[in-house]
Coordinates of C-alpha atoms and ligand atoms in Angstrom, one line a residue:
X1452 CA 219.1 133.6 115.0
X1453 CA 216.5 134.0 117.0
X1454 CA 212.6 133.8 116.3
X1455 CA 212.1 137.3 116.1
X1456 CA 208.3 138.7 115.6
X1457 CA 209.2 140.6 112.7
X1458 CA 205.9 140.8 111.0
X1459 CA 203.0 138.3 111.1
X1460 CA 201.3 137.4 107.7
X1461 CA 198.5 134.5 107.7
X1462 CA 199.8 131.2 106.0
X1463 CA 196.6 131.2 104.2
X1464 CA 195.3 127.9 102.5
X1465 CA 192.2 125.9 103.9
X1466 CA 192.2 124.3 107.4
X1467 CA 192.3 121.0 106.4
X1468 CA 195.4 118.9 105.6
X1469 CA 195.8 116.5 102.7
X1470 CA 196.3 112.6 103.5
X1471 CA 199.7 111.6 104.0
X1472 CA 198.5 109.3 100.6
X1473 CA 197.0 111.7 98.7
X1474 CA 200.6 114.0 99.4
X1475 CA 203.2 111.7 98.2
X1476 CA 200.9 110.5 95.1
X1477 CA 200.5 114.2 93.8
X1478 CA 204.0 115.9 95.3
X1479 CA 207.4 115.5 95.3
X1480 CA 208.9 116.6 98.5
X1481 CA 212.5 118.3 99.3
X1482 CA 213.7 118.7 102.5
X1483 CA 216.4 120.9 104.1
X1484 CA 217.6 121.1 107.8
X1485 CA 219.8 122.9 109.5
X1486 CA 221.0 121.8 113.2
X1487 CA 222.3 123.9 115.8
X1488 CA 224.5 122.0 118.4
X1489 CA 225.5 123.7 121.3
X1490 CA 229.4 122.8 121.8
X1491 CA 230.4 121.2 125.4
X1492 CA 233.2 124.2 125.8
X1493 CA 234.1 125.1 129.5
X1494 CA 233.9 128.4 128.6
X1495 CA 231.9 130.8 125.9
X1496 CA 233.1 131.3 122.2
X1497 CA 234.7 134.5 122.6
X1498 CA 235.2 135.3 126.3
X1499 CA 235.9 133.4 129.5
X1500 CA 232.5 132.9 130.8
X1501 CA 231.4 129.2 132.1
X1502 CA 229.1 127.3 129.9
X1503 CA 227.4 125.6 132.5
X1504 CA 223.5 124.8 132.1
X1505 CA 221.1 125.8 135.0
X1506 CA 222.6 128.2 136.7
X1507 CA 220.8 131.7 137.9
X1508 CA 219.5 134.2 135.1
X1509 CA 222.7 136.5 134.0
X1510 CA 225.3 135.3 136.8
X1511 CA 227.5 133.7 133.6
X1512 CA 228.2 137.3 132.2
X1513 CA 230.8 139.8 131.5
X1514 CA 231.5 142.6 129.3
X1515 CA 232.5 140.1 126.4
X1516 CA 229.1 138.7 126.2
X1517 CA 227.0 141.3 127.1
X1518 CA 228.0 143.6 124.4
X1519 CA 229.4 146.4 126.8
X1520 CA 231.3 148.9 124.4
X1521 CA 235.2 148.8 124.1
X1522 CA 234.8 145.1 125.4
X1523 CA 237.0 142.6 122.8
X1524 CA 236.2 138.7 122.0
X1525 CA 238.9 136.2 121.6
X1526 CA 238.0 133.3 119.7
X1527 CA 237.6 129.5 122.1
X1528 CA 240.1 127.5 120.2
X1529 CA 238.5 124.0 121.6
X1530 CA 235.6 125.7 120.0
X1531 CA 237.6 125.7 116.5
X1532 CA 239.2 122.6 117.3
X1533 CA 235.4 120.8 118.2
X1534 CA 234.4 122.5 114.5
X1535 CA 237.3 121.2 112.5
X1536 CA 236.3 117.7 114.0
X1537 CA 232.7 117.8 113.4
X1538 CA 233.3 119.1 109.7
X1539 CA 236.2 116.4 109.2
X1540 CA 233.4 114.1 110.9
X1541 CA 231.0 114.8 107.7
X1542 CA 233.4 114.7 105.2
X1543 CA 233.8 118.5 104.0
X1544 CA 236.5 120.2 103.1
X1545 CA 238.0 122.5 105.4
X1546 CA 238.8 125.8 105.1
X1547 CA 242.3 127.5 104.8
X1548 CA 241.1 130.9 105.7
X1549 CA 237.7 132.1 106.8
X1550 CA 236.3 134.5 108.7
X1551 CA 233.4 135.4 111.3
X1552 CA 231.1 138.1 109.9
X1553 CA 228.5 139.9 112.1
X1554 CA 224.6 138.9 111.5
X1555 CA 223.1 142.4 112.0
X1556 CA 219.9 142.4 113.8
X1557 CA 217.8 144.4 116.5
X1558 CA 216.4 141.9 119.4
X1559 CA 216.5 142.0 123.2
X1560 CA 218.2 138.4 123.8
X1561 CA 221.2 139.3 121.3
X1562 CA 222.9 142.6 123.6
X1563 CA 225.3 143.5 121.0
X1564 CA 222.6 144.0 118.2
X1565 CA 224.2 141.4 115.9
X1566 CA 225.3 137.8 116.3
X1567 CA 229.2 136.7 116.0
X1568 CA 228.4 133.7 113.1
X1569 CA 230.0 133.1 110.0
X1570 CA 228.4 133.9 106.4
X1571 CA 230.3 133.2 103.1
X1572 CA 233.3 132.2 104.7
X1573 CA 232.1 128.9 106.4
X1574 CA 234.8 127.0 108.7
X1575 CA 233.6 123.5 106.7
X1576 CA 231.7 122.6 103.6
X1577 CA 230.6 120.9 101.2
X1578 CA 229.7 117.2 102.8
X1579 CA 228.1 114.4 103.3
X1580 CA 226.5 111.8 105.5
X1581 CA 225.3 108.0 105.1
X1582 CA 222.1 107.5 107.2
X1583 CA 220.7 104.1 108.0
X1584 CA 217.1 103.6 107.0
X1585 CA 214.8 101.5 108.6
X1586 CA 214.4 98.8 105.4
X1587 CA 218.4 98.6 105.6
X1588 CA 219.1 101.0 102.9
X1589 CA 221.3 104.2 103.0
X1590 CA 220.6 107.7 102.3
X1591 CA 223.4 109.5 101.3
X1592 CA 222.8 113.5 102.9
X1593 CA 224.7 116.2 101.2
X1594 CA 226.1 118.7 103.1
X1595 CA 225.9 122.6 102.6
X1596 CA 228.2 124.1 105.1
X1597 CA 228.7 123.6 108.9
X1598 CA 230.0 127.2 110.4
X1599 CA 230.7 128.6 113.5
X1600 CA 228.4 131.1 115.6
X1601 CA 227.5 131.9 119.1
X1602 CA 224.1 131.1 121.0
X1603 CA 221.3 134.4 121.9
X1604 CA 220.4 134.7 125.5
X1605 CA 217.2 133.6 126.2
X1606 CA 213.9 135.6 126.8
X1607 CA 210.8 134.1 128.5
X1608 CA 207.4 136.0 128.4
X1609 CA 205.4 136.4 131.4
X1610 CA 201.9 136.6 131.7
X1611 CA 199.4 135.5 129.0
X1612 CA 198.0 132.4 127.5
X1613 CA 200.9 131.7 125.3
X1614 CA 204.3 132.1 126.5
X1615 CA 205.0 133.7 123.3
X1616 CA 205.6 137.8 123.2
X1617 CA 202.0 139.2 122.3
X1618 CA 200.0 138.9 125.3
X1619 CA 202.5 139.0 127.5
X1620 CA 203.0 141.6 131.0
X1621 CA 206.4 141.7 130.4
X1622 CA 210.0 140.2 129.6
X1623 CA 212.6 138.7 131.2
X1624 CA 215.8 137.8 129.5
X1625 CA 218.8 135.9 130.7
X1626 CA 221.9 136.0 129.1
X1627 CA 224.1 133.3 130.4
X1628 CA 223.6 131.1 127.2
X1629 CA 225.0 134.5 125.3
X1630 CA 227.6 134.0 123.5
X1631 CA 228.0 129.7 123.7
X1632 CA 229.7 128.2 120.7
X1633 CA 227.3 127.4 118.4
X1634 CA 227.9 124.9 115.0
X1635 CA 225.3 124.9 112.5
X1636 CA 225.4 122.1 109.7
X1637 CA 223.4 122.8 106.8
X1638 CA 221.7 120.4 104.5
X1639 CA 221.8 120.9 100.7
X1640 CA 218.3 120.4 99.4
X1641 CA 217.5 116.3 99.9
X1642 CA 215.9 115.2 96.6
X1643 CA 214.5 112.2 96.1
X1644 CA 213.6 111.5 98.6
X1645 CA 210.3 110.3 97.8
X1646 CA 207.3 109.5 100.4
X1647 CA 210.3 108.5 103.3
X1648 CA 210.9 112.2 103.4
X1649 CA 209.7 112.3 107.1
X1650 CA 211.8 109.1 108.3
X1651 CA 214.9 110.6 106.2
X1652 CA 214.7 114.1 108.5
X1653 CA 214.4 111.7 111.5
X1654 CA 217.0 109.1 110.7
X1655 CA 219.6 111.9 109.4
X1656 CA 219.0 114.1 112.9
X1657 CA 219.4 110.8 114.8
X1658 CA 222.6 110.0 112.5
X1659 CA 223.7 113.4 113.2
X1660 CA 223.3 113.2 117.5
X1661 CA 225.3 109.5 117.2
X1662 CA 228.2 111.4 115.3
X1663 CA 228.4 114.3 117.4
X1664 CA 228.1 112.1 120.7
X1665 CA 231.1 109.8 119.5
X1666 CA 233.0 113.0 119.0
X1667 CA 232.7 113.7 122.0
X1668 CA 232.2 117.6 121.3
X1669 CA 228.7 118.3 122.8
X1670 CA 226.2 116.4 125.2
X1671 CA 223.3 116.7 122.5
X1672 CA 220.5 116.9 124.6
X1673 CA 217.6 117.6 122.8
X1674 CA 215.3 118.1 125.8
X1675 CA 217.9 120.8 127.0
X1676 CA 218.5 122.5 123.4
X1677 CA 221.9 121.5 122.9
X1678 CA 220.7 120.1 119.7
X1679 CA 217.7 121.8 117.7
X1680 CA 216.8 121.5 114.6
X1681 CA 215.0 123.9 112.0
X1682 CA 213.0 121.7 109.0
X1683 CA 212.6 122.8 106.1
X1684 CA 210.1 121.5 103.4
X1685 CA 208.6 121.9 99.9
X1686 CA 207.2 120.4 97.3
X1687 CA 206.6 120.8 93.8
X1688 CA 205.0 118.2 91.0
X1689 CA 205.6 114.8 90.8
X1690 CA 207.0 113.4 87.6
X1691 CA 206.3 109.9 87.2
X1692 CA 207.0 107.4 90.0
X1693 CA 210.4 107.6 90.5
X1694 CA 211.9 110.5 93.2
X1695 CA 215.3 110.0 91.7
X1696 CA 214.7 110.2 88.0
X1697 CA 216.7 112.8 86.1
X1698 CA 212.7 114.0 85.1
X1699 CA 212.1 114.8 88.6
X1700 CA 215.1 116.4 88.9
X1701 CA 214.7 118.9 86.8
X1702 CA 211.3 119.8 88.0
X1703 CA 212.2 123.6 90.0
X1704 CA 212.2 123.5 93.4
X1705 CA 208.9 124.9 95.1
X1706 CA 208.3 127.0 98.0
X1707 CA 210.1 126.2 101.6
X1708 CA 208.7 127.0 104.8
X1709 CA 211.2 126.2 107.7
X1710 CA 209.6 124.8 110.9
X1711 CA 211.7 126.4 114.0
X1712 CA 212.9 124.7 116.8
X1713 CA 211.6 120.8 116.4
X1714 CA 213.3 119.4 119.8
X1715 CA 212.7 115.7 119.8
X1716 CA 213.7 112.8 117.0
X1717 CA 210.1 111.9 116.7
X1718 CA 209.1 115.9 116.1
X1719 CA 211.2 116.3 113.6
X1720 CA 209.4 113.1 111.8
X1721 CA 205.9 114.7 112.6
X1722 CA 206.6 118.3 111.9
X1723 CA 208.2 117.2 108.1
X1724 CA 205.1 114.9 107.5
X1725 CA 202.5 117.6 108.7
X1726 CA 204.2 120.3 106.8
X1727 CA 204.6 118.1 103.4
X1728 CA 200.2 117.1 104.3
X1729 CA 199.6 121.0 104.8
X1730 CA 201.8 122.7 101.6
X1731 CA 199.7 119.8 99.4
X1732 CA 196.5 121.0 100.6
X1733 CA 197.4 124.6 99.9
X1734 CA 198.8 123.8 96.7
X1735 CA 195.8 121.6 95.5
X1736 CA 193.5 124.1 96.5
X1737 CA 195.0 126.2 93.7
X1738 CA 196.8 129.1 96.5
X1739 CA 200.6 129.4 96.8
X1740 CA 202.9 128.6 100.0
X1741 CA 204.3 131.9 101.7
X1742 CA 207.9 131.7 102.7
X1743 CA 207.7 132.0 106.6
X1744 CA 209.0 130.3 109.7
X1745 CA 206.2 128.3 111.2
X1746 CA 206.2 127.0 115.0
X1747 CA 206.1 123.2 115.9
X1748 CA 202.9 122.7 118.7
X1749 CA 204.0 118.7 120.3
X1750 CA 201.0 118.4 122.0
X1751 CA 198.0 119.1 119.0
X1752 CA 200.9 117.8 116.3
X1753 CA 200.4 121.0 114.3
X1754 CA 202.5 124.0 112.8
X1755 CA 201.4 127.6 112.8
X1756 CA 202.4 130.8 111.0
X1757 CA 205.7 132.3 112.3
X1758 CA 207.2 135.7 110.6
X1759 CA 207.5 135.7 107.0
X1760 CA 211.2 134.9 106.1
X1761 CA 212.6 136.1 102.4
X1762 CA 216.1 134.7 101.3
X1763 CA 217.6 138.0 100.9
X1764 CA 216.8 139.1 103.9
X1765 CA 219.2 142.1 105.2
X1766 CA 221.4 141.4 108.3
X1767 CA 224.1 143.8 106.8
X1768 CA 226.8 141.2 106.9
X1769 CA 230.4 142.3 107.1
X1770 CA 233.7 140.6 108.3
X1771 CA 234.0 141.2 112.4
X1772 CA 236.8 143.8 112.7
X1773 CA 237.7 142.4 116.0
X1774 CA 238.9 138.7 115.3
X1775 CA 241.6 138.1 113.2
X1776 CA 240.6 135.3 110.5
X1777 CA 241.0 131.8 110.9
X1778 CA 243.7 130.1 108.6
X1779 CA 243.6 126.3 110.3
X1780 CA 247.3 124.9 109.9
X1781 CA 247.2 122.0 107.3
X1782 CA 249.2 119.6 110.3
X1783 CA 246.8 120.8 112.7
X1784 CA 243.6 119.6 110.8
X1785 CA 245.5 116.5 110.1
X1786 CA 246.3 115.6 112.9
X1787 CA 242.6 116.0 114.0
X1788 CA 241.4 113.8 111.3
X1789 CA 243.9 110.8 112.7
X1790 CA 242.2 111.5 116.4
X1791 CA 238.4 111.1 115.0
X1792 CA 236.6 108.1 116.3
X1793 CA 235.5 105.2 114.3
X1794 CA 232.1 106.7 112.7
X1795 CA 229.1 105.3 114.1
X1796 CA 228.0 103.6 110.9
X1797 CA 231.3 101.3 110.2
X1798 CA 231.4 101.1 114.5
X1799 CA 227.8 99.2 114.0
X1800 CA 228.7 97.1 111.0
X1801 CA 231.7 96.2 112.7
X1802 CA 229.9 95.2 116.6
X1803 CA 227.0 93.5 114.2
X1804 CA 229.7 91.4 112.6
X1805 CA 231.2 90.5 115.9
X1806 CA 228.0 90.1 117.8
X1807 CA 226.7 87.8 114.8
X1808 CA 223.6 89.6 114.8
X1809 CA 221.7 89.2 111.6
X1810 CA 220.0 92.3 109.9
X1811 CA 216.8 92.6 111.7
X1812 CA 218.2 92.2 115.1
X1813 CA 221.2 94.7 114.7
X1814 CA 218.3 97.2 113.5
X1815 CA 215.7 96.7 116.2
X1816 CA 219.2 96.9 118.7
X1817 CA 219.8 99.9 116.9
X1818 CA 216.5 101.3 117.3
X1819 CA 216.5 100.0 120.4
X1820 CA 219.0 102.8 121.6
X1821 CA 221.1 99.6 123.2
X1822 CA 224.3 99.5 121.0
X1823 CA 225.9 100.9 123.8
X1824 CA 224.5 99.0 126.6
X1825 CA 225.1 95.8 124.6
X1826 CA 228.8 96.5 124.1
X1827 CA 229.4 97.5 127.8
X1828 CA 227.0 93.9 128.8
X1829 CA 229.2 91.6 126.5
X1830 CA 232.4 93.8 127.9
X1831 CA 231.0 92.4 131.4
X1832 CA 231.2 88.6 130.7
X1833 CA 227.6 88.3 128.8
X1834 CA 227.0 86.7 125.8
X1835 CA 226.0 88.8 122.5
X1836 CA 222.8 87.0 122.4
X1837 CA 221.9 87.0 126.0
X1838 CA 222.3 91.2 126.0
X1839 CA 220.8 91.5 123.1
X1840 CA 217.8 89.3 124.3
X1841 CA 217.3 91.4 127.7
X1842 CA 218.4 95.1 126.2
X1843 CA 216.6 94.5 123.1
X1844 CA 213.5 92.4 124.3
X1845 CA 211.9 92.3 127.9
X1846 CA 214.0 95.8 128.9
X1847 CA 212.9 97.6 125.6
X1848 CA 209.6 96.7 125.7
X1849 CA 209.5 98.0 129.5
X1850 CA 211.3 101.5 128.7
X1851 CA 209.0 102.3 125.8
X1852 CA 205.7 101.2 128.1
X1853 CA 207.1 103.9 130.8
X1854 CA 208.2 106.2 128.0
X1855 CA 211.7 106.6 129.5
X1856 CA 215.0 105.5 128.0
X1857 CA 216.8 102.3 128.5
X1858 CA 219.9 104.0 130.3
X1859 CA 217.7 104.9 133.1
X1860 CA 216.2 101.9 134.3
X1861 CA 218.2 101.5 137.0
X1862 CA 219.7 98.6 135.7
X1863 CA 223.2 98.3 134.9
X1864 CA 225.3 96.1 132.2
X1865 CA 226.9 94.5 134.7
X1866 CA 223.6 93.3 136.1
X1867 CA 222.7 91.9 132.9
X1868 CA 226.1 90.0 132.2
X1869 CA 225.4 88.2 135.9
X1870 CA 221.8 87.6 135.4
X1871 CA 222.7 86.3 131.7
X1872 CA 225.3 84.3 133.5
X1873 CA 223.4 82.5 135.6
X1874 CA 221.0 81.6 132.7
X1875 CA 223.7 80.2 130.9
X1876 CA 224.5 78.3 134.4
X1877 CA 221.8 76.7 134.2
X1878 CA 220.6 77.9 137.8
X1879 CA 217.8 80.2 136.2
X1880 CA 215.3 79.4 133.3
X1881 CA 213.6 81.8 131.7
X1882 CA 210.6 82.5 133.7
X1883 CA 212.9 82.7 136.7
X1884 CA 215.3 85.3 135.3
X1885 CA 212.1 87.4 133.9
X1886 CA 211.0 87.5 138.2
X1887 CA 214.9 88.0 139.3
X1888 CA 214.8 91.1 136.6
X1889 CA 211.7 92.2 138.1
X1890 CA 213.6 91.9 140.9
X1891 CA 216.5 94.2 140.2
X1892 CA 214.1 96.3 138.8
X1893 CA 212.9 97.1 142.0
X1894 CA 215.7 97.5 143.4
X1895 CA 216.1 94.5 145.4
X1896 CA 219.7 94.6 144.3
X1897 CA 222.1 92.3 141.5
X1898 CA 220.5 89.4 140.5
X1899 CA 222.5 86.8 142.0
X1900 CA 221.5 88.7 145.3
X1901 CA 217.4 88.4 144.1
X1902 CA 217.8 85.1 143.1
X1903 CA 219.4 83.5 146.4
X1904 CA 216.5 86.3 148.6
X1905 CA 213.8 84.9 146.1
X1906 CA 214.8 81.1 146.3
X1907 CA 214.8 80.7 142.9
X1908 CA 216.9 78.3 141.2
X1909 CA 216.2 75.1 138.8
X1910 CA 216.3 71.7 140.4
X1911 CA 219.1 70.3 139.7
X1912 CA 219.0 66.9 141.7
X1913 CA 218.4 64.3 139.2
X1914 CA 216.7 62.3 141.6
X1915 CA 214.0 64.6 142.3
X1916 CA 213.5 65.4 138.6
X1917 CA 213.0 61.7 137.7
X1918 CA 210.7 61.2 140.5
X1919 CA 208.6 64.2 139.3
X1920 CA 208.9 62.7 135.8
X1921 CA 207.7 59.4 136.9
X1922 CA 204.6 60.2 138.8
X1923 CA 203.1 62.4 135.4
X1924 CA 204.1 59.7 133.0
X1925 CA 202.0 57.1 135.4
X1926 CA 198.8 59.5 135.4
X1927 CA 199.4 60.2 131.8
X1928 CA 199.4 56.9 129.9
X1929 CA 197.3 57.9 126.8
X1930 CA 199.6 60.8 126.1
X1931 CA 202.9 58.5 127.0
X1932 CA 201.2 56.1 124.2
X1933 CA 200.4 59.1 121.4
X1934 CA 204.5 60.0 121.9
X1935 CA 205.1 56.3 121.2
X1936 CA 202.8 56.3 118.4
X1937 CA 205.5 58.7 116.9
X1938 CA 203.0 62.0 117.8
X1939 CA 206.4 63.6 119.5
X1940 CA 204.7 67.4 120.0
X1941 CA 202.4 64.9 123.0
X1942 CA 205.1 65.5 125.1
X1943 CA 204.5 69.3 125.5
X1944 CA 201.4 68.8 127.8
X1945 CA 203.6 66.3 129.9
X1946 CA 206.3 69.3 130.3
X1947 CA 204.0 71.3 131.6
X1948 CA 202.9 69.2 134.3
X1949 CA 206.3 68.6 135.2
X1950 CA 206.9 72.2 135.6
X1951 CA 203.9 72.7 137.3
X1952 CA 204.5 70.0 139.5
X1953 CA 207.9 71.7 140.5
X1954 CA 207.0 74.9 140.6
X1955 CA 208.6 75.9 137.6
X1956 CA 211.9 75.1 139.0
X1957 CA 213.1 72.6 136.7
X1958 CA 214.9 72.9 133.4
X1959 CA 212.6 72.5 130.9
X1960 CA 215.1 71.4 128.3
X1961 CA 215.8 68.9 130.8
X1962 CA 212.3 67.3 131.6
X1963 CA 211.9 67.0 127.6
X1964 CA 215.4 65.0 127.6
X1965 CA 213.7 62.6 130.8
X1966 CA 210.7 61.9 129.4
X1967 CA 211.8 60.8 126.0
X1968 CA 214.7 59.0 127.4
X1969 CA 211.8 57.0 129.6
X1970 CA 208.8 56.9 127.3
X1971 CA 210.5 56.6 123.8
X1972 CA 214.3 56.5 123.8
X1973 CA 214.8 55.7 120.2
X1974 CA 212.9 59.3 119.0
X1975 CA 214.3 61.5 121.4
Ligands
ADP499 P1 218.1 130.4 106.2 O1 219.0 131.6 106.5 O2 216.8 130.8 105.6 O3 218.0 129.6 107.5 P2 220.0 128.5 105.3 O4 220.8 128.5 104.0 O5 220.6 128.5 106.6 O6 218.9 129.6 105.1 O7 219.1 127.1 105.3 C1 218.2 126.9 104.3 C2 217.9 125.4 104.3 O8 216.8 125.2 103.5 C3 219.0 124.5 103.7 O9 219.1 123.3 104.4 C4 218.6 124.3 102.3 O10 219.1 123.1 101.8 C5 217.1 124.2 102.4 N1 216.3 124.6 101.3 C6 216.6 125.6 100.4 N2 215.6 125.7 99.4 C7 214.7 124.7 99.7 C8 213.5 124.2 99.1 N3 213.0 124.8 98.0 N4 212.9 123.2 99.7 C9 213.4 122.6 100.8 N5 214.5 123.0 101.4 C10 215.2 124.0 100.9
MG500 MG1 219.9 129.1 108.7
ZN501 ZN1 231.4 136.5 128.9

């Protein structure tokens, strides 16, 4: 639903927060998140308005959605279809027969006073998904439920400091995102999950946005709200040093407060690591957590009070009158299950087995955000190792300095196969790929384009080479006598001058392979 200002109570506790360190040693924390994704429908759930995002305030209306009395809804069945998948996708059980039930509740961006969602009769449920943690290991997340609702039209508050409701001159509210399918997947409570409670919520929402992408069913933008995520945390005491003990386990959950909103992979980390440092200092000051919704703030990495939130709280739920249930043919869901794609977890095993990346380099790939870009490079003639080195490496390390992401660099995989290809030529060395990728980078065109512009290429007339060769090993004949001495690594500072002498056109692999055939054929 929407964050309704119901009523405003202070989250008391002291201003300060506990140390991440002094948290996990006293606490155990729980987690529990619940992700909205905004389907990629043409049209609304239960009418035939476009879905489109961006277009002018209330020009994606009509009766349906806007509530206008006698109007009827008919239910989207790619939406049904795109929920089937995503519960099939998580490994609940589908229903045979549920039902949409209406969420009762008075608020300006909802115009028919209640929300089309589903309650105790959830499309999919009872779950689970494998996430990939950073050390290698697997967190297995249980899943609650994943049901079917519709989106609230959006309100935006003019005038005053906040942008939030108090304060503000007026209202304006825009009710083209009325009435867009909605799926929200609910978390059981994660236990033990121990001090990597903030990289769990983080690597499960990423797990989640993968899944959902390969499906194919939404465009999961974060930055655009097709995928938000509400965390919720709590902790209660810690029983020894083991998250996972049957001790622990039995310990009674403690007070959640659910943090609205979070829209970014790395929020969600924060917000679950500054809520778990803030409940301990409330706790160990001897005061109790209230129950509320609390609001992220990105930019002072904080979360404040939001409405106090009960879990009985009273939206008058009954079955909606005007959609007959949904009873999901057992061929049709079948059928579905056949058509998923291979799950993003077993689709990485399998590339990392291909690719013969070890461990370390599938997971800083991974991290990365390349898998993709790999697999279209090597699909292009590259090597697995040479994508991997320019995604991974030298373009990574560019794209997080520029905080943008590595699909929009302006450099394409075939780019990279041809530039990898002429390393593997032999017509670039390294330095001279890094300038042709500067090249590309600024647009200068493909690299075999740069290169030929930019006159680079590595020497490849012997003759030249030797000559090159000859003339350092003549003004060098205490380092030519170390290498014969058997002091092989003497050879490095020669290399250098060779390269220098050549402007570092010359294969350096190469100018090794001269100099030891000259100086000391028997070691080289
Ligand atoms: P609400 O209507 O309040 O949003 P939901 O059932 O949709 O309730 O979601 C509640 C979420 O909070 C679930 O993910 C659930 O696992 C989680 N949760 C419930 N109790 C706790 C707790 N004590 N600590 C942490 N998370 C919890
Ligand atoms: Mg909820
Ligand atoms: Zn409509």
């Amino acid at each position: 639903m929407s964050d309704a200002p119901v009523s405003y109570a202070p989250s008391g506790g002291p201003d300060e927060v506990c140390s991440y360190e002094d948290t996990v040693a006293a606490y155990d924390p729980v987690l529990g998140l619940e992700v909205h994704v905004e389907l990629g429908t043409k049209t609304k759930m239960f009418c035939g308005c476009p879905t489109e995002f961006g277009a002018d305030p209330n020009t994606q209306v009509c009766p349906v959605c806007l509530g206008l009395p006698g109007a009827l809804p008919v239910v989207n069945e790619t939406g049904v279809e795109s929920a089937i998948k995503i519960g099939l996708a998580l490994n609940c059980e589908i229903a045979t027969w549920c039902r949409f039930a209406r969420k009762n509740y008075f608020y300006p961006d909802m115009p028919k006073n209640f929300q089309t969602s589903q309650y105790d009769e959830p499309i999919a449920f009872n779950g689970w998904l494998d996430v990939l943690l950073e050390d290698g290991s697997t967190y297995r997340v249980p899943i609650e439920r994943a049901h079917m609702e519709e989106d609230t039209g959006k309100s935006t508050h003019v005038g005053g400091a906040t942008g939030r409701i108090h304060g503000a001159d007026y209202s304006l509210v825009d009710y083209n995102r009325a009435g867009i399918p909605l799926i929200e997947i609910v978390t059981k409570p994660m236990t033990g999950v121990g001090d990597r409670a903030p990289e769990i919520a983080k690597a499960y929402v990423g797990a989640l946005r993968d899944l959902l992408r390969a499906l194919g069913v939404s465009d999961v933008k974060m930055e655009q709200g097709s995928l938000r995520c509400d965390a919720n945390v709590s902790l209660r005491a810690k029983v020894g040093d083991d998250p996972g003990s049957e001790a622990q386990q039995e310990v009674p959950l403690g007070t959640r407060t659910e943090t609205k909103n979070v829209n970014s992979l790395r929020s969600v980390e924060r917000a679950v690591r500054y809520e778990m440092t803030r409940h301990a200092a409330v706790l160990s000051a001897g005061q109790t957590i209230v129950q509320e919704t609390r609001h992220w703030h990105e930019d002072t990495g904080v979360t404040t009070s939001g409405r106090v939130k009960s879990d009985a709280e009273d939206y008058r739920y009954f079955p909606e009158p005007d959609l007959v249930p949904i009873a999901p043919d057992r061929e049709w869901v079948e059928r579905l299950r056949a058509s998923l794609p291979e799950p993003p977890a077993q689709r990485r095993r399998r590339l990392q087995e291909t690719w013969g990346f070890s461990d370390l380099e599938m997971r800083d790939v991974v991290n990365a955000g390349a898998v993709e870009l790999i697999e279209a490079t090597v699909a292009a003639g590259a090597t697995p190792a040479g994508a991997r080195k320019w995604w991974g490496g030298e373009l990574a390390r560019r794209a997080n300095a520029d905080g943008r992401d590595l699909g929009d660099m302006g450099v394409t995989p075939a780019a990279i196969a041809q530039l990898d290809g002429l390393v593997q030529s032999g017509r670039l060395n390294d330095s001279m790929a890094r300038q042709v990728l500067d090249g590309v980078l600024a647009g200068e065109g493909m690299p075999l384009h740069v290169a030929d512009a930019r006159g680079l290429a590595v020497v490849q007339d012997d003759g030249a080479l030797t000559e090159a060769v000859n003339t350092v090993l003549a003004a060098n004949p205490d380092l030519v006598d170390k290498i014969r001495a058997g002091k092989v690594q003497a050879a490095g500072a020669l290399i250098g001058q060779v390269m220098k002498a050549t402007k570092g056109q010359a294969d350096a692999a190469k100018v090794r392979q001269l100099i030891m055939d000259t100086v000391a054929p028997e070691q080289g």
